[in-house]
Amino acid sequence: MHIKLPEALAGPYCSDPSGLPRYCATIWIDVLKGHLAPSTRDKYVSAAGALYQQAESMVPPIDLDAALMAPNFPEIEAVLSANLLTRQADHDLRRWKLSCSFVFSILKNIVGSDSQDLAQRLRFMRQRFSQLSVRPRIPSSRVRAIPAIALEDLYDIFHPYSVRNPFRIDALKWRNFVIFILLVQLGLRKGEVLSLSVDALRDQFDLRTGEVKRWINVSRSDEATDRRARRPRMKTVHAVRQLPVSLTLSAILDTYVGQYRGDVDHAFLFSSSEGQPLALSSVDHVIRTAHQHMSQDAQAALKYEGVDRLSAHAFRHTAAVIRLQHFMETGMEQDEALHRLRPFFGWSRSSEMPFLYARAYFEPRHSRIWEEAFETSLAFLRAGVR
């Protein structure tokens, strides 16, 4: 006997890589939305399919059907958040809304909300994601971050006691080491590093916690006493800020200032060999020299990431991704993590830059990079992210 399929079931459907229909997507498209025209359901297939692909590309991969039917809210929220960041790249607001509609339709109609806890959790998640939307396109298309193997190699090159250190005298070795630490641990801009005063590091005993709090004042240079032809400048008014520092970074700065900075007649933290305030071009030269002395494997890793020329801004990208990873690993909500990045890196409250780094963090290729365990030689990096 020949059985004719209902028209709704003969139309568009969402399939896995093997060509089999996706369970929840089939229910949504063929049952809940079966009355719609095939052309409309084609768009629904595309939106649902994109969400499945997002889930399978995450590290570790997420079984979206299983997460929806459980329901596993943390996994569902992770997929939606990652999908939102992906939609930022193509500025596709419609597909983002359809993806949300797919998730909430399944949770409401199939999984149900019989229990009070489930209904409350579903309501909270719906409200949260209804307030999010695709943001305007970010000018820079991709974060060029430094992979772990290259960063570890650079640490070995910059360390003052390393036999690989290419700089001539101890004063230069320590100066360049501190610059490297500030760039990769705090993500300072080049101009911010060269604007630091010798007394930028501050500390205060906290009576409430019984601990010593340490921070660095990032501020504008004193133009009246700055003799440099190209004076370093703050990029925006938001660049003036106070950044907490680790005990390790504090000790490194104290060692440099107390033993290696030298007796100079200016108040800037870093000086040239002649005792003058360090020039912007000198920082570029230091980074270029270190790049030239990297191992072949480390240089190959940089090229794979698209970093053809190592720069101070590549360290800033790296610092932002590492700090975001730390926030996420502590269980912090994504919105809160992105919010905290803005004041730390000197962005305005409305800046879209955190979404650029979040997008990099959620890319499987970057996730593998940042999940790599740093060796003991990189302990200062982890210790500095508080």
Tab-separated table of C-alpha atoms in Angstrom:
chain	number	residue	atom	x	y	z
A	1	MET	CA	0.000	0.000	0.000
A	2	HIS	CA	1.353	3.374	-1.008
A	3	ILE	CA	1.244	5.962	1.772
A	4	LYS	CA	1.326	9.587	0.777
A	5	LEU	CA	3.142	11.796	3.238
A	6	PRO	CA	1.369	14.909	4.483
A	7	GLU	CA	2.400	17.950	2.506
A	8	ALA	CA	4.042	19.494	5.571
A	9	LEU	CA	6.329	16.464	5.991
A	10	ALA	CA	7.360	16.459	2.349
A	11	GLY	CA	8.774	19.985	2.490
A	12	PRO	CA	11.998	21.465	3.823
A	13	TYR	CA	13.700	19.730	6.729
A	14	CYS	CA	16.831	20.102	8.819
A	15	SER	CA	19.312	17.212	8.585
A	16	ASP	CA	22.528	16.136	10.270
A	17	PRO	CA	25.762	15.458	8.320
A	18	SER	CA	24.469	11.952	7.553
A	19	GLY	CA	21.287	13.299	5.992
A	20	LEU	CA	19.021	12.195	8.856
A	21	PRO	CA	16.386	14.658	10.112
A	22	ARG	CA	17.195	16.524	13.307
A	23	TYR	CA	14.737	15.518	16.008
A	24	CYS	CA	13.761	18.833	17.621
A	25	ALA	CA	14.072	20.799	14.380
A	26	THR	CA	11.694	18.373	12.648
A	27	ILE	CA	9.106	18.873	15.399
A	28	TRP	CA	9.471	22.647	15.180
A	29	ILE	CA	9.400	22.953	11.385
A	30	ASP	CA	6.978	20.163	10.421
A	31	VAL	CA	4.605	20.131	13.384
A	32	LEU	CA	4.630	23.507	15.112
A	33	LYS	CA	5.292	25.445	11.879
A	34	GLY	CA	3.877	22.976	9.363
A	35	HIS	CA	1.124	25.390	8.304
A	36	LEU	CA	3.625	27.876	6.879
A	37	ALA	CA	4.626	28.088	3.233
A	38	PRO	CA	7.681	26.039	2.142
A	39	SER	CA	9.631	29.213	1.364
A	40	THR	CA	9.101	30.426	4.927
A	41	ARG	CA	10.004	27.064	6.403
A	42	ASP	CA	13.222	27.124	4.354
A	43	LYS	CA	14.307	30.092	6.454
A	44	TYR	CA	13.402	28.206	9.615
A	45	VAL	CA	15.508	25.258	8.436
A	46	SER	CA	18.457	27.585	7.901
A	47	ALA	CA	18.140	29.148	11.368
A	48	ALA	CA	17.796	25.808	13.162
A	49	GLY	CA	20.602	24.259	11.120
A	50	ALA	CA	22.939	27.102	12.032
A	51	LEU	CA	22.245	26.499	15.713
A	52	TYR	CA	23.008	22.766	15.419
A	53	GLN	CA	26.256	23.543	13.600
A	54	GLN	CA	27.161	26.052	16.310
A	55	ALA	CA	26.589	23.435	19.012
A	56	GLU	CA	28.676	20.807	17.227
A	57	SER	CA	31.572	23.222	16.630
A	58	MET	CA	31.951	24.128	20.296
A	59	VAL	CA	34.641	22.669	22.526
A	60	PRO	CA	33.510	20.221	23.748
A	61	PRO	CA	30.701	19.665	21.202
A	62	ILE	CA	27.124	19.938	22.457
A	63	ASP	CA	24.298	17.609	21.404
A	64	LEU	CA	21.596	20.227	20.919
A	65	ASP	CA	18.709	17.755	20.706
A	66	ALA	CA	19.781	16.131	23.982
A	67	ALA	CA	20.273	19.534	25.631
A	68	LEU	CA	16.800	20.709	24.574
A	69	MET	CA	15.010	17.544	25.668
A	70	ALA	CA	16.743	17.279	29.064
A	71	PRO	CA	16.580	20.330	29.312
A	72	ASN	CA	20.199	21.323	30.015
A	73	PHE	CA	19.941	25.092	30.443
A	74	PRO	CA	23.685	25.865	30.786
A	75	GLU	CA	24.408	24.085	27.496
A	76	ILE	CA	21.450	25.725	25.750
A	77	GLU	CA	22.538	29.169	26.939
A	78	ALA	CA	26.120	28.508	25.834
A	79	VAL	CA	24.948	27.619	22.318
A	80	LEU	CA	22.668	30.650	22.089
A	81	SER	CA	25.420	32.976	23.343
A	82	ALA	CA	27.937	31.604	20.866
A	83	ASN	CA	25.376	31.868	18.071
A	84	LEU	CA	24.686	35.496	18.954
A	85	LEU	CA	28.392	36.266	18.647
A	86	THR	CA	28.511	34.495	15.284
A	87	ARG	CA	25.574	36.565	14.054
A	88	GLN	CA	27.527	39.697	15.045
A	89	ALA	CA	29.940	38.870	12.235
A	90	ASP	CA	27.324	38.644	9.466
A	91	HIS	CA	24.929	41.147	11.069
A	92	ASP	CA	22.073	38.672	10.601
A	93	LEU	CA	19.395	39.801	13.062
A	94	ARG	CA	16.586	37.770	11.478
A	95	ARG	CA	18.360	34.436	11.731
A	96	TRP	CA	19.271	35.169	15.371
A	97	LYS	CA	15.616	35.813	16.231
A	98	LEU	CA	14.517	32.634	14.438
A	99	SER	CA	17.147	30.599	16.312
A	100	CYS	CA	15.797	31.919	19.610
A	101	SER	CA	12.249	31.156	18.480
A	102	PHE	CA	13.268	27.556	17.721
A	103	VAL	CA	14.760	27.022	21.175
A	104	PHE	CA	11.907	28.567	23.127
A	105	SER	CA	9.224	26.852	21.035
A	106	ILE	CA	10.709	23.436	21.816
A	107	LEU	CA	11.166	24.209	25.506
A	108	LYS	CA	7.636	25.524	25.852
A	109	ASN	CA	5.644	23.111	23.679
A	110	ILE	CA	7.566	19.851	23.842
A	111	VAL	CA	9.587	19.798	27.038
A	112	GLY	CA	6.870	21.665	28.845
A	113	SER	CA	6.934	23.846	31.925
A	114	ASP	CA	4.881	21.831	34.382
A	115	SER	CA	7.204	22.317	37.335
A	116	GLN	CA	7.481	25.750	38.882
A	117	ASP	CA	11.287	25.658	38.781
A	118	LEU	CA	11.346	24.800	35.080
A	119	ALA	CA	8.799	27.478	34.229
A	120	GLN	CA	10.765	30.091	36.172
A	121	ARG	CA	14.060	29.124	34.563
A	122	LEU	CA	12.515	29.222	31.098
A	123	ARG	CA	10.955	32.623	31.774
A	124	PHE	CA	14.251	34.005	33.040
A	125	MET	CA	16.181	32.714	30.009
A	126	ARG	CA	13.590	34.064	27.580
A	127	GLN	CA	13.743	37.515	29.193
A	128	ARG	CA	17.520	37.523	29.178
A	129	PHE	CA	17.933	36.638	25.512
A	130	SER	CA	15.062	38.866	24.403
A	131	GLN	CA	17.132	41.809	25.649
A	132	LEU	CA	20.100	40.794	23.497
A	133	SER	CA	20.358	41.523	19.819
A	134	VAL	CA	22.852	41.609	17.003
A	135	ARG	CA	25.078	44.644	17.450
A	136	PRO	CA	26.490	46.895	14.714
A	137	ARG	CA	29.333	45.469	12.679
A	138	ILE	CA	32.721	45.749	14.361
A	139	PRO	CA	35.345	47.353	12.107
A	140	SER	CA	38.118	44.848	12.843
A	141	SER	CA	37.154	41.460	11.483
A	142	ARG	CA	39.368	39.152	13.474
A	143	VAL	CA	41.466	38.973	16.621
A	144	ARG	CA	45.103	38.177	15.854
A	145	ALA	CA	46.035	36.587	19.171
A	146	ILE	CA	49.301	34.892	20.097
A	147	PRO	CA	49.058	31.093	20.561
A	148	ALA	CA	50.356	29.503	23.744
A	149	ILE	CA	53.454	27.917	22.189
A	150	ALA	CA	54.559	31.295	20.819
A	151	LEU	CA	53.805	33.123	24.056
A	152	GLU	CA	55.851	30.615	26.060
A	153	ASP	CA	58.718	31.000	23.610
A	154	LEU	CA	58.587	34.780	23.965
A	155	TYR	CA	58.678	34.488	27.737
A	156	ASP	CA	61.842	32.405	27.456
A	157	ILE	CA	63.374	35.035	25.168
A	158	PHE	CA	62.453	38.031	27.333
A	159	HIS	CA	63.347	36.515	30.717
A	160	PRO	CA	66.387	38.438	32.039
A	161	TYR	CA	68.247	35.260	33.016
A	162	SER	CA	67.553	33.336	29.813
A	163	VAL	CA	70.512	32.337	27.647
A	164	ARG	CA	68.288	33.183	24.655
A	165	ASN	CA	67.832	36.820	25.696
A	166	PRO	CA	69.231	38.871	22.770
A	167	PHE	CA	69.621	42.213	24.570
A	168	ARG	CA	73.067	43.492	25.533
A	169	ILE	CA	73.092	44.476	29.203
A	170	ASP	CA	71.104	43.629	32.318
A	171	ALA	CA	69.383	47.035	32.406
A	172	LEU	CA	67.969	46.504	28.916
A	173	LYS	CA	67.040	42.904	29.646
A	174	TRP	CA	65.017	43.917	32.710
A	175	ARG	CA	63.456	46.948	31.016
A	176	ASN	CA	62.285	44.890	28.050
A	177	PHE	CA	61.092	42.063	30.305
A	178	VAL	CA	58.876	44.494	32.262
A	179	ILE	CA	57.496	45.948	29.019
A	180	PHE	CA	56.660	42.443	27.802
A	181	ILE	CA	54.915	41.600	31.090
A	182	LEU	CA	52.844	44.801	31.016
A	183	LEU	CA	51.799	44.210	27.414
A	184	VAL	CA	50.748	40.587	27.785
A	185	GLN	CA	49.426	40.609	31.356
A	186	LEU	CA	47.601	43.941	31.451
A	187	GLY	CA	47.029	44.451	27.728
A	188	LEU	CA	48.294	48.030	27.799
A	189	ARG	CA	48.554	49.969	24.579
A	190	LYS	CA	52.052	50.974	23.503
A	191	GLY	CA	51.390	54.630	24.279
A	192	GLU	CA	50.028	53.710	27.711
A	193	VAL	CA	53.187	51.767	28.566
A	194	LEU	CA	55.412	54.707	27.641
A	195	SER	CA	53.215	57.168	29.564
A	196	LEU	CA	53.675	55.289	32.847
A	197	SER	CA	55.489	57.242	35.520
A	198	VAL	CA	58.059	55.722	37.854
A	199	ASP	CA	55.551	55.955	40.703
A	200	ALA	CA	52.657	54.430	38.721
A	201	LEU	CA	52.702	51.341	40.950
A	202	ARG	CA	50.744	52.001	44.131
A	203	ASP	CA	49.726	49.915	47.127
A	204	GLN	CA	47.490	50.298	50.151
A	205	PHE	CA	46.684	48.121	53.147
A	206	ASP	CA	43.022	47.108	53.189
A	207	LEU	CA	41.797	47.114	56.790
A	208	ARG	CA	38.665	45.212	55.810
A	209	THR	CA	40.429	42.238	54.229
A	210	GLY	CA	43.810	42.494	55.932
A	211	GLU	CA	45.529	42.383	52.520
A	212	VAL	CA	47.726	44.795	50.588
A	213	LYS	CA	46.016	45.995	47.407
A	214	ARG	CA	48.318	46.843	44.499
A	215	TRP	CA	47.462	48.717	41.339
A	216	ILE	CA	48.963	50.670	38.452
A	217	ASN	CA	47.800	54.147	37.509
A	218	VAL	CA	47.484	54.440	33.733
A	219	SER	CA	47.398	58.165	33.022
A	220	ARG	CA	48.417	60.821	30.535
A	221	SER	CA	52.079	61.769	30.360
A	222	ASP	CA	53.212	65.176	31.540
A	223	GLU	CA	53.575	66.902	28.169
A	224	ALA	CA	55.430	69.812	29.748
A	225	THR	CA	58.358	67.543	30.661
A	226	ASP	CA	58.103	65.060	27.768
A	227	ARG	CA	61.015	65.677	25.397
A	228	ARG	CA	60.065	62.989	22.869
A	229	ALA	CA	59.388	64.066	19.281
A	230	ARG	CA	56.430	61.653	19.121
A	231	ARG	CA	54.788	61.844	22.496
A	232	PRO	CA	52.754	58.807	23.579
A	233	ARG	CA	49.098	59.635	24.020
A	234	MET	CA	46.022	58.111	25.566
A	235	LYS	CA	43.695	56.846	22.842
A	236	THR	CA	40.493	57.992	24.621
A	237	VAL	CA	39.422	59.528	27.913
A	238	HIS	CA	38.512	56.010	29.060
A	239	ALA	CA	42.176	54.969	28.807
A	240	VAL	CA	42.931	56.740	32.099
A	241	ARG	CA	42.298	54.027	34.686
A	242	GLN	CA	43.599	52.013	37.640
A	243	LEU	CA	44.456	48.353	37.077
A	244	PRO	CA	44.971	45.760	39.826
A	245	VAL	CA	48.288	43.932	39.635
A	246	SER	CA	49.489	40.631	41.029
A	247	LEU	CA	52.145	40.250	43.703
A	248	THR	CA	54.431	38.751	41.045
A	249	LEU	CA	54.106	41.725	38.699
A	250	SER	CA	54.566	44.100	41.629
A	251	ALA	CA	57.810	42.339	42.594
A	252	ILE	CA	59.093	42.489	39.006
A	253	LEU	CA	58.389	46.215	38.811
A	254	ASP	CA	60.050	46.852	42.184
A	255	THR	CA	63.152	44.942	41.083
A	256	TYR	CA	63.400	46.905	37.851
A	257	VAL	CA	62.884	50.313	39.446
A	258	GLY	CA	65.151	49.630	42.418
A	259	GLN	CA	68.059	47.941	40.624
A	260	TYR	CA	67.988	48.498	36.860
A	261	ARG	CA	66.122	51.690	35.911
A	262	GLY	CA	69.111	53.866	36.679
A	263	ASP	CA	69.515	57.485	37.713
A	264	VAL	CA	67.704	59.500	35.042
A	265	ASP	CA	66.390	63.057	35.016
A	266	HIS	CA	62.796	62.318	34.027
A	267	ALA	CA	59.801	60.718	35.738
A	268	PHE	CA	58.880	58.140	33.091
A	269	LEU	CA	59.203	54.474	33.950
A	270	PHE	CA	61.160	53.469	30.853
A	271	SER	CA	64.308	55.018	29.420
A	272	SER	CA	66.589	54.565	26.445
A	273	SER	CA	70.251	53.534	26.822
A	274	GLU	CA	71.085	57.252	26.871
A	275	GLY	CA	68.722	57.920	29.765
A	276	GLN	CA	66.033	59.633	27.676
A	277	PRO	CA	62.295	58.745	27.823
A	278	LEU	CA	61.826	55.637	25.685
A	279	ALA	CA	60.473	56.285	22.175
A	280	LEU	CA	57.533	54.545	20.531
A	281	SER	CA	59.804	53.235	17.791
A	282	SER	CA	62.063	51.648	20.418
A	283	VAL	CA	59.225	49.436	21.656
A	284	ASP	CA	58.632	48.305	18.079
A	285	HIS	CA	62.347	47.499	17.774
A	286	VAL	CA	62.322	45.442	20.999
A	287	ILE	CA	59.342	43.369	19.837
A	288	ARG	CA	60.813	42.936	16.357
A	289	THR	CA	64.113	41.705	17.855
A	290	ALA	CA	62.311	39.157	20.032
A	291	HIS	CA	60.295	37.980	17.028
A	292	GLN	CA	63.468	37.356	15.069
A	293	HIS	CA	64.841	35.142	17.859
A	294	MET	CA	61.746	32.948	18.204
A	295	SER	CA	61.959	29.240	17.432
A	296	GLN	CA	60.759	27.941	14.075
A	297	ASP	CA	57.808	26.161	15.709
A	298	ALA	CA	56.730	29.321	17.538
A	299	GLN	CA	57.003	31.430	14.389
A	300	ALA	CA	55.018	28.829	12.453
A	301	ALA	CA	52.287	28.969	15.104
A	302	LEU	CA	52.134	32.758	14.733
A	303	LYS	CA	51.826	32.505	10.960
A	304	TYR	CA	49.053	29.928	11.318
A	305	GLU	CA	47.124	32.472	13.379
A	306	GLY	CA	47.709	35.153	10.748
A	307	VAL	CA	50.217	37.095	12.861
A	308	ASP	CA	52.780	38.026	10.215
A	309	ARG	CA	54.312	40.847	12.223
A	310	LEU	CA	54.414	40.721	16.013
A	311	SER	CA	53.233	43.994	17.550
A	312	ALA	CA	52.269	45.521	20.873
A	313	HIS	CA	48.622	45.276	19.843
A	314	ALA	CA	48.933	41.512	19.324
A	315	PHE	CA	49.839	41.271	23.015
A	316	ARG	CA	46.762	43.358	23.852
A	317	HIS	CA	44.551	40.972	21.885
A	318	THR	CA	46.118	38.065	23.743
A	319	ALA	CA	45.619	39.660	27.160
A	320	ALA	CA	41.937	40.289	26.433
A	321	VAL	CA	41.240	36.687	25.370
A	322	ILE	CA	43.126	35.261	28.374
A	323	ARG	CA	41.257	37.524	30.786
A	324	LEU	CA	37.909	36.634	29.223
A	325	GLN	CA	38.794	32.951	29.521
A	326	HIS	CA	39.570	33.443	33.202
A	327	PHE	CA	36.226	35.141	33.809
A	328	MET	CA	34.329	32.364	32.032
A	329	GLU	CA	36.229	29.613	33.870
A	330	THR	CA	35.187	31.083	37.218
A	331	GLY	CA	31.531	30.616	36.235
A	332	MET	CA	30.871	34.301	35.530
A	333	GLU	CA	27.947	35.042	33.222
A	334	GLN	CA	29.018	36.107	29.752
A	335	ASP	CA	27.314	39.512	29.978
A	336	GLU	CA	29.134	40.298	33.223
A	337	ALA	CA	32.461	39.104	31.797
A	338	LEU	CA	32.112	41.331	28.736
A	339	HIS	CA	31.080	44.245	30.946
A	340	ARG	CA	34.229	43.868	33.055
A	341	LEU	CA	36.494	43.906	30.019
A	342	ARG	CA	35.505	47.475	29.115
A	343	PRO	CA	36.970	49.429	32.056
A	344	PHE	CA	40.002	47.144	32.320
A	345	PHE	CA	41.083	47.703	28.712
A	346	GLY	CA	40.044	51.342	28.539
A	347	TRP	CA	36.942	51.019	26.361
A	348	SER	CA	33.788	53.095	26.717
A	349	ARG	CA	30.637	51.578	28.222
A	350	SER	CA	29.078	51.316	24.768
A	351	SER	CA	32.169	49.864	23.076
A	352	GLU	CA	31.599	46.784	20.928
A	353	MET	CA	35.202	45.623	21.323
A	354	PRO	CA	34.416	42.985	24.007
A	355	PHE	CA	32.211	41.173	21.472
A	356	LEU	CA	35.207	40.886	19.154
A	357	TYR	CA	37.202	39.060	21.822
A	358	ALA	CA	34.230	36.961	22.890
A	359	ARG	CA	33.805	35.858	19.303
A	360	ALA	CA	37.455	34.756	19.260
A	361	TYR	CA	37.028	32.932	22.556
A	362	PHE	CA	34.066	30.929	21.237
A	363	GLU	CA	35.772	29.935	17.980
A	364	PRO	CA	36.806	26.257	18.306
A	365	ARG	CA	40.270	27.016	16.942
A	366	HIS	CA	40.900	29.638	19.611
A	367	SER	CA	39.320	27.503	22.317
A	368	ARG	CA	41.884	24.794	21.676
A	369	ILE	CA	44.663	27.366	21.869
A	370	TRP	CA	43.577	28.824	25.168
A	371	GLU	CA	42.842	25.455	26.763
A	372	GLU	CA	46.461	24.461	26.331
A	373	ALA	CA	48.142	24.290	29.747
A	374	PHE	CA	50.935	26.825	30.218
A	375	GLU	CA	54.068	25.453	31.832
A	376	THR	CA	55.543	26.715	35.098
A	377	SER	CA	57.440	29.370	33.171
A	378	LEU	CA	54.104	31.050	32.393
A	379	ALA	CA	52.747	30.932	35.937
A	380	PHE	CA	53.050	34.694	36.198
A	381	LEU	CA	50.456	35.074	33.455
A	382	ARG	CA	47.816	33.091	35.313
A	383	ALA	CA	48.792	34.660	38.625
A	384	GLY	CA	48.299	38.107	37.137
A	385	VAL	CA	44.696	37.549	36.058
A	386	ARG	CA	42.613	38.412	39.092
